[in-house]
Short mmCIF file of C-alpha atoms and ligand atoms in Angstrom, two decimals:
data_model
loop_
_atom_site.label_atom_id
_atom_site.label_comp_id
_atom_site.label_asym_id
_atom_site.label_seq_id
_atom_site.Cartn_x
_atom_site.Cartn_y
_atom_site.Cartn_z
CA MET A 1 106.99 121.92 82.43
CA ARG A 2 109.26 123.13 85.17
CA TYR A 3 108.34 122.19 88.75
CA ILE A 4 106.18 119.32 87.48
CA ASP A 5 108.37 117.40 85.04
CA GLU A 6 111.26 117.41 87.45
CA PHE A 7 109.09 115.55 89.96
CA ARG A 8 108.05 112.97 87.35
CA ASP A 9 111.50 112.15 86.00
CA PRO A 10 111.50 108.40 85.16
CA LYS A 11 115.24 107.99 85.81
CA LEU A 12 114.99 109.49 89.28
CA ALA A 13 111.91 107.38 89.95
CA GLN A 14 113.79 104.24 88.97
CA ALA A 15 116.67 105.18 91.27
CA LEU A 16 114.27 105.63 94.20
CA VAL A 17 112.51 102.34 93.46
CA LYS A 18 115.90 100.64 93.33
CA HIS A 19 116.84 102.20 96.66
CA ILE A 20 113.59 101.02 98.25
CA HIS A 21 114.10 97.45 97.02
CA ALA A 22 117.74 97.40 98.11
CA ARG A 23 117.09 98.78 101.59
CA SER A 24 113.84 97.01 102.47
CA THR A 25 114.23 93.75 104.38
CA LYS A 26 111.35 93.86 106.89
CA PRO A 27 107.57 94.10 106.41
CA LEU A 28 106.50 97.73 106.49
CA HIS A 29 102.91 98.89 106.51
CA ILE A 30 102.49 102.54 105.62
CA MET A 31 99.37 104.67 105.70
CA GLU A 32 99.05 107.54 103.29
CA PHE A 33 96.94 109.88 105.39
CA CYS A 34 95.77 112.03 102.54
CA GLY A 35 93.29 111.12 99.84
CA GLY A 36 95.31 113.17 97.37
CA HIS A 37 98.19 110.77 97.95
CA THR A 38 95.91 107.77 97.43
CA HIS A 39 94.91 109.15 94.05
CA ALA A 40 98.52 109.84 93.05
CA ILE A 41 99.63 106.38 94.21
CA MET A 42 96.90 104.71 92.17
CA ARG A 43 97.30 106.99 89.17
CA TYR A 44 101.04 106.42 88.86
CA GLY A 45 100.93 102.72 89.76
CA ILE A 46 103.26 103.23 92.71
CA ARG A 47 102.05 100.17 94.63
CA GLN A 48 103.15 97.93 91.77
CA LEU A 49 106.67 99.35 91.97
CA LEU A 50 107.20 98.40 95.62
CA PRO A 51 108.49 95.18 97.13
CA GLN A 52 105.70 92.97 98.48
CA ARG A 53 106.81 93.58 102.05
CA VAL A 54 106.04 97.29 101.72
CA SER A 55 102.28 97.81 101.79
CA LEU A 56 100.20 100.96 101.61
CA SER A 57 96.72 101.71 102.84
CA SER A 58 94.67 104.84 102.56
CA GLY A 59 93.66 106.91 105.55
CA PRO A 60 91.08 109.44 106.69
CA GLY A 61 92.50 112.39 104.76
CA CYS A 62 89.46 113.17 102.64
CA PRO A 63 87.44 115.93 104.31
CA VAL A 64 84.30 115.28 102.29
CA CYS A 65 84.48 111.57 103.15
CA VAL A 66 84.89 112.06 106.91
CA THR A 67 81.99 114.48 107.15
CA ASP A 68 79.42 112.82 109.35
CA ASP A 69 76.04 111.92 107.87
CA THR A 70 74.15 113.94 110.49
CA ASP A 71 76.26 117.04 109.74
CA LEU A 72 75.54 116.55 106.06
CA ASP A 73 71.80 116.25 106.77
CA ARG A 74 72.05 119.48 108.77
CA ALA A 75 73.63 121.26 105.79
CA ILE A 76 70.87 119.98 103.52
CA ALA A 77 68.26 121.18 106.04
CA LEU A 78 69.86 124.65 105.97
CA ALA A 79 69.60 124.71 102.18
CA TRP A 80 65.83 124.25 102.52
CA LEU A 81 65.32 127.28 104.75
CA PRO A 82 63.55 130.20 103.07
CA GLN A 83 65.72 133.11 101.99
CA VAL A 84 68.89 131.03 102.30
CA ILE A 85 71.52 130.49 99.62
CA LEU A 86 73.79 127.60 100.52
CA THR A 87 77.22 127.78 98.89
CA THR A 88 79.72 124.98 98.84
CA PHE A 89 82.55 123.34 96.92
CA GLY A 90 81.57 120.98 94.11
CA ASP A 91 82.55 117.74 95.86
CA MET A 92 79.93 118.17 98.55
CA VAL A 93 76.84 118.44 96.39
CA ARG A 94 76.73 114.79 95.36
CA VAL A 95 77.47 113.21 98.74
CA PRO A 96 74.40 111.20 99.70
CA GLY A 97 72.71 112.12 102.98
CA SER A 98 69.83 110.27 104.61
CA ASN A 99 67.35 111.65 102.09
CA GLY A 100 69.29 112.58 99.01
CA CYS A 101 72.12 115.01 98.45
CA LEU A 102 72.50 118.76 98.04
CA GLU A 103 72.25 118.33 94.27
CA ASP A 104 68.83 116.69 94.74
CA ALA A 105 67.77 119.55 97.00
CA LYS A 106 68.86 122.01 94.31
CA SER A 107 66.90 120.19 91.61
CA GLU A 108 63.86 120.29 93.89
CA GLY A 109 64.07 124.05 94.40
CA ALA A 110 66.57 124.76 97.18
CA ASP A 111 69.10 127.50 96.36
CA VAL A 112 72.39 125.60 96.41
CA ARG A 113 75.31 127.12 94.56
CA VAL A 114 78.71 125.60 93.84
CA VAL A 115 81.56 128.05 94.32
CA TYR A 116 85.28 127.84 93.69
CA SER A 117 86.27 129.81 96.75
CA THR A 118 84.90 131.75 99.69
CA LEU A 119 85.49 134.89 97.59
CA ASP A 120 82.64 133.72 95.34
CA ALA A 121 80.43 133.14 98.38
CA LEU A 122 81.18 136.65 99.66
CA GLN A 123 80.33 138.09 96.27
CA ILE A 124 77.00 136.24 96.26
CA ALA A 125 76.30 137.75 99.68
CA ARG A 126 77.04 141.25 98.35
CA GLU A 127 74.74 140.70 95.38
CA ASN A 128 71.88 139.29 97.47
CA PRO A 129 71.57 141.53 100.52
CA ASP A 130 68.05 140.28 101.28
CA GLN A 131 69.10 136.66 101.54
CA ALA A 132 71.30 134.81 103.97
CA VAL A 133 74.33 133.29 102.26
CA ILE A 134 75.81 130.31 104.09
CA PHE A 135 79.16 128.87 103.14
CA LEU A 136 79.43 125.18 103.96
CA GLY A 137 82.95 124.89 105.32
CA VAL A 138 84.20 121.35 104.89
CA GLY A 139 87.91 120.70 105.02
CA PHE A 140 91.01 120.27 107.12
CA GLU A 141 93.58 122.83 108.21
CA THR A 142 94.27 123.48 104.52
CA THR A 143 90.99 125.25 103.78
CA ALA A 144 90.02 126.45 107.25
CA PRO A 145 92.11 129.66 106.96
CA THR A 146 90.22 130.76 103.86
CA VAL A 147 86.92 130.36 105.69
CA ALA A 148 88.34 132.25 108.67
CA GLY A 149 89.47 134.94 106.23
CA SER A 150 86.00 135.15 104.69
CA ILE A 151 84.43 135.70 108.11
CA LEU A 152 86.93 138.45 108.88
CA GLN A 153 86.27 140.03 105.48
CA ALA A 154 82.50 139.94 106.06
CA GLN A 155 83.10 141.64 109.42
CA ARG A 156 85.20 144.37 107.82
CA GLU A 157 82.56 145.02 105.15
CA GLY A 158 79.61 144.80 107.54
CA LEU A 159 78.20 142.06 105.32
CA ASP A 160 75.55 140.95 107.78
CA ASN A 161 74.04 138.29 105.53
CA TYR A 162 77.19 136.14 105.29
CA PHE A 163 77.48 133.02 107.47
CA ALA A 164 79.58 129.87 107.63
CA LEU A 165 78.73 126.40 108.80
CA SER A 166 82.06 125.13 110.04
CA LEU A 167 82.52 121.38 109.66
CA HIS A 168 86.28 121.87 109.59
CA LYS A 169 88.42 119.22 111.20
CA LEU A 170 91.94 118.80 112.47
CA THR A 171 94.08 115.99 111.08
CA PRO A 172 96.38 114.94 113.96
CA PRO A 173 93.47 113.82 116.24
CA ALA A 174 92.21 111.51 113.48
CA MET A 175 95.65 109.96 113.09
CA ARG A 176 95.86 109.43 116.84
CA ALA A 177 92.38 107.86 116.89
CA ILE A 178 93.38 105.35 114.23
CA LEU A 179 96.58 104.41 116.05
CA ASP A 180 94.84 104.25 119.43
CA GLY A 181 92.12 102.06 117.89
CA GLY A 182 94.71 99.39 117.15
CA GLU A 183 92.89 97.98 114.11
CA VAL A 184 95.82 98.62 111.81
CA ARG A 185 99.46 98.15 112.68
CA LEU A 186 101.40 100.91 111.02
CA ALA A 187 105.13 101.49 110.92
CA GLY A 188 105.05 104.65 108.84
CA VAL A 189 102.81 107.47 107.72
CA ILE A 190 103.01 109.60 104.60
CA GLY A 191 102.06 112.95 106.09
CA PRO A 192 99.60 115.25 104.30
CA GLY A 193 101.54 117.83 102.34
CA HIS A 194 98.83 120.44 101.91
CA VAL A 195 97.80 120.31 105.56
CA ALA A 196 101.45 120.60 106.57
CA THR A 197 101.89 123.81 104.58
CA ILE A 198 99.57 125.32 107.20
CA ILE A 199 100.38 123.48 110.43
CA GLY A 200 104.01 122.58 109.63
CA SER A 201 105.84 119.28 109.48
CA GLU A 202 106.60 119.53 113.21
CA ALA A 203 102.89 119.05 113.93
CA TRP A 204 103.49 115.37 113.13
CA ARG A 205 106.27 115.01 115.70
CA PHE A 206 103.84 113.04 117.90
CA LEU A 207 104.13 110.08 115.54
CA PRO A 208 107.74 109.21 116.42
CA THR A 209 107.61 110.51 120.00
CA ASP A 210 104.27 109.05 121.15
CA TYR A 211 103.86 106.07 118.83
CA GLY A 212 107.38 105.19 117.63
CA ILE A 213 106.26 105.60 114.02
CA GLY A 214 108.09 107.43 111.25
CA CYS A 215 106.44 110.16 109.22
CA ALA A 216 107.43 111.60 105.85
CA VAL A 217 105.50 114.72 104.85
CA ALA A 218 105.17 114.56 101.09
CA GLY A 219 103.97 116.40 98.03
CA PHE A 220 101.77 114.84 95.37
CA GLU A 221 104.04 114.07 92.44
CA PRO A 222 105.37 110.53 91.94
CA LEU A 223 108.90 111.41 93.04
CA ASP A 224 107.56 113.08 96.19
CA ILE A 225 105.75 109.91 97.16
CA LEU A 226 108.59 107.55 96.25
CA GLN A 227 111.01 109.70 98.22
CA ALA A 228 108.68 109.60 101.21
CA ILE A 229 108.47 105.82 101.00
CA ALA A 230 112.27 105.59 100.68
CA GLU A 231 112.63 107.73 103.83
CA LEU A 232 110.14 105.56 105.71
CA VAL A 233 111.91 102.38 104.62
CA ASP A 234 115.24 103.80 105.83
CA MET A 235 113.75 104.82 109.20
CA HIS A 236 112.14 101.41 109.62
CA GLU A 237 115.29 99.50 108.74
CA LYS A 238 117.41 101.62 111.10
CA GLY A 239 114.78 101.51 113.84
CA LYS A 240 114.94 105.31 114.08
CA PRO A 241 111.53 106.87 113.42
CA ARG A 242 111.49 110.62 112.87
CA VAL A 243 109.69 113.29 110.88
CA ALA A 244 111.12 113.82 107.42
CA ASN A 245 109.93 116.73 105.33
CA VAL A 246 110.31 115.73 101.70
CA TYR A 247 108.02 118.57 100.61
CA ALA A 248 110.36 121.35 101.64
CA ARG A 249 109.47 123.40 98.58
CA SER A 250 106.08 124.07 100.21
CA VAL A 251 106.26 123.02 103.85
CA ARG A 252 108.15 124.70 106.66
CA PRO A 253 108.68 123.00 110.01
CA GLN A 254 106.42 125.50 111.78
CA GLY A 255 103.98 125.98 108.88
CA ASN A 256 102.28 129.21 107.88
CA ARG A 257 102.00 131.50 110.89
CA HIS A 258 99.73 133.99 109.16
CA ALA A 259 97.20 131.28 108.30
CA GLN A 260 97.46 129.86 111.82
CA ASP A 261 96.78 133.29 113.30
CA MET A 262 93.64 133.69 111.18
CA MET A 263 92.37 130.29 112.29
CA GLU A 264 93.16 131.10 115.91
CA GLU A 265 91.27 134.39 115.67
CA VAL A 266 88.08 132.87 114.29
CA PHE A 267 87.99 129.26 115.50
CA GLU A 268 88.24 127.41 118.76
CA ILE A 269 88.94 123.72 119.06
CA GLY A 270 86.10 121.44 120.12
CA PRO A 271 84.61 118.00 119.57
CA GLY A 272 83.80 116.85 116.06
CA ALA A 273 81.89 113.94 114.54
CA TRP A 274 83.86 111.90 112.01
CA ARG A 275 82.58 109.26 109.67
CA GLY A 276 84.27 106.04 110.65
CA LEU A 277 85.83 107.42 113.82
CA GLY A 278 82.84 108.72 115.76
CA GLU A 279 83.03 111.80 117.93
CA LEU A 280 86.61 112.84 118.67
CA PRO A 281 87.40 115.44 121.33
CA ASN A 282 89.46 118.43 120.26
CA SER A 283 89.24 117.53 116.61
CA ALA A 284 87.00 120.21 115.09
CA LEU A 285 87.21 123.93 114.44
CA LEU A 286 84.17 125.70 115.88
CA ILE A 287 83.45 129.37 115.25
CA ARG A 288 84.32 131.37 118.37
CA PRO A 289 81.51 133.05 120.34
CA ARG A 290 82.80 136.48 119.32
CA TYR A 291 81.84 135.60 115.73
CA ALA A 292 78.57 133.91 116.75
CA ASP A 293 76.63 136.20 114.40
CA ARG A 294 78.45 134.52 111.51
CA ASP A 295 77.94 130.99 112.75
CA ALA A 296 75.18 129.30 110.75
CA SER A 297 74.79 126.61 113.40
CA ARG A 298 73.79 129.31 115.92
CA ALA A 299 71.96 131.68 113.58
CA PHE A 300 69.87 128.93 111.96
CA PRO A 301 69.36 126.13 114.46
CA VAL A 302 67.78 123.23 112.57
CA GLN A 303 66.78 119.94 114.10
CA VAL A 304 67.82 116.81 112.25
CA GLU A 305 67.38 113.21 113.26
CA THR A 306 70.31 110.89 113.60
CA ALA A 307 71.25 110.09 110.03
CA ARG A 308 70.65 106.77 108.32
CA ARG A 309 73.92 105.33 107.08
CA PRO A 310 73.95 103.80 103.61
CA ARG A 311 73.50 100.04 104.05
CA GLY A 312 76.50 97.97 103.11
CA CYS A 313 78.79 100.96 102.60
CA ARG A 314 82.20 100.41 104.20
CA CYS A 315 83.49 103.97 103.93
CA GLY A 316 84.16 104.08 107.67
CA GLU A 317 86.50 101.10 107.47
CA VAL A 318 88.11 102.43 104.30
CA LEU A 319 88.83 105.70 106.12
CA ARG A 320 90.42 103.81 109.02
CA GLY A 321 92.59 101.80 106.64
CA VAL A 322 90.98 98.56 107.80
CA VAL A 323 89.75 97.54 104.35
CA ILE A 324 90.55 98.67 100.85
CA PRO A 325 87.71 99.79 98.57
CA THR A 326 87.64 96.57 96.55
CA GLN A 327 86.72 94.71 99.74
CA CYS A 328 83.42 96.58 99.88
CA PRO A 329 80.78 94.30 98.34
CA LEU A 330 79.13 97.30 96.68
CA PHE A 331 82.31 98.50 94.96
CA GLN A 332 81.80 98.74 91.20
CA ARG A 333 78.78 96.41 91.34
CA VAL A 334 76.36 98.89 92.90
CA CYS A 335 78.51 101.86 93.86
CA THR A 336 80.11 103.82 91.03
CA PRO A 337 80.91 107.50 90.47
CA GLN A 338 77.64 107.72 88.51
CA ASN A 339 75.69 106.10 91.35
CA PRO A 340 77.72 106.74 94.51
CA ILE A 341 76.51 105.04 97.67
CA GLY A 342 79.10 106.57 99.98
CA PRO A 343 81.24 109.71 99.96
CA CYS A 344 84.48 107.82 99.26
CA MET A 345 83.15 107.23 95.73
CA VAL A 346 82.12 110.86 95.25
CA SER A 347 85.01 112.98 96.39
CA ALA A 348 88.00 113.79 94.21
CA GLU A 349 90.05 112.66 97.22
CA GLY A 350 87.99 109.55 98.00
CA ALA A 351 89.80 106.23 98.07
CA CYS A 352 86.94 104.36 96.37
CA ALA A 353 86.95 106.85 93.51
CA ALA A 354 90.72 106.40 93.18
CA TYR A 355 90.41 102.61 92.98
CA TYR A 356 87.53 102.92 90.53
CA HIS A 357 89.30 105.32 88.19
CA TYR A 358 92.78 103.83 88.29
CA GLY A 359 92.14 100.11 88.49
CA SER A 360 90.35 97.79 90.86
CA TYR A 361 92.84 95.07 89.94
CA ASP A 362 95.20 96.53 92.51
CA VAL A 363 94.10 94.65 95.61
CA SER A 364 97.53 94.15 97.14
CA GLY A 365 96.88 96.53 100.05
FE1 SF4 B 401 81.03 103.11 100.35
FE2 SF4 B 401 80.89 102.78 97.69
FE3 SF4 B 401 83.25 102.83 98.86
FE4 SF4 B 401 81.63 100.76 99.24
S1 SF4 B 401 82.58 101.35 97.30
S2 SF4 B 401 82.83 101.83 100.79
S3 SF4 B 401 79.63 101.77 99.20
S4 SF4 B 401 81.77 104.51 98.76
#
């Protein structure tokens, strides 16, 4: 299949692996920011192809995983309000909160509906004019424009019963928090390809300029990731960190201006609570006051207590790259995709799910 097979070509992969082995002489610790990269790395066995001195660890790039427990409890509380239909993407419904998950709430009578896009949520709002339809917006810069677009569409249609709960987050502040925290010593970052289609590869310029760390923005096929690692090895060996865009078929240096404009129109930047990182200033997208009527956090203020974190779950450390999933004592013994204790085992982008599905034997990280 064109556009896929050409990024899985075994001969080209071998050439890149050869290049990495030939060029690498110094230890190099790389973080793949994005959970999608973690899954691809595990699925294609990329760790096993690298020299021992090149190590990879997963990062905070799983929006479901970094959603704070208290925010999740707030979403579940909204689902229990009368005359409310809570709509969300599938990943979110099984993430455990303090007292069960959205799926539990649904089975107990709350109106929770899984949708594939905000278009579905808007349609539900049109079909149910007597009920409030809330879209639970969880995601990074990749999905935030679609939620912004849905709010603008609801405005245009006068769809007064459509709301969004924005738990959207920005990726660069999380990367800075990890580097400022000093728990992991990184010399390279595989930049999130999907996020960069929106904000541009230049948004990661702070890595070489402020931290002296190279960044390679990559796609999600094996050759994309191997090429990114090859670039990072070259930068490290030359001592010249920079931003390489190895996903040029999707990412422009300045990103997608139209999507950025939509985000700018609807959202303002404010503090956000992150699992594993705590509250980070200027890291969340909050709905602007001019769209307050669409903001579920204003329209439906619910009080929730500080959430109880699942005991023994090390998702926070996994998201900071401090431990790998197999170092969590609950991994595979208690916590499985069938019985997830933390979000990193639930989400399609969660590192624990990746290690579970593609082999816990890989503990080299
Ligand atoms: Fe949390 Fe389960 Fe991952 Fe452990 S294995 S960190 S309990 S999600």
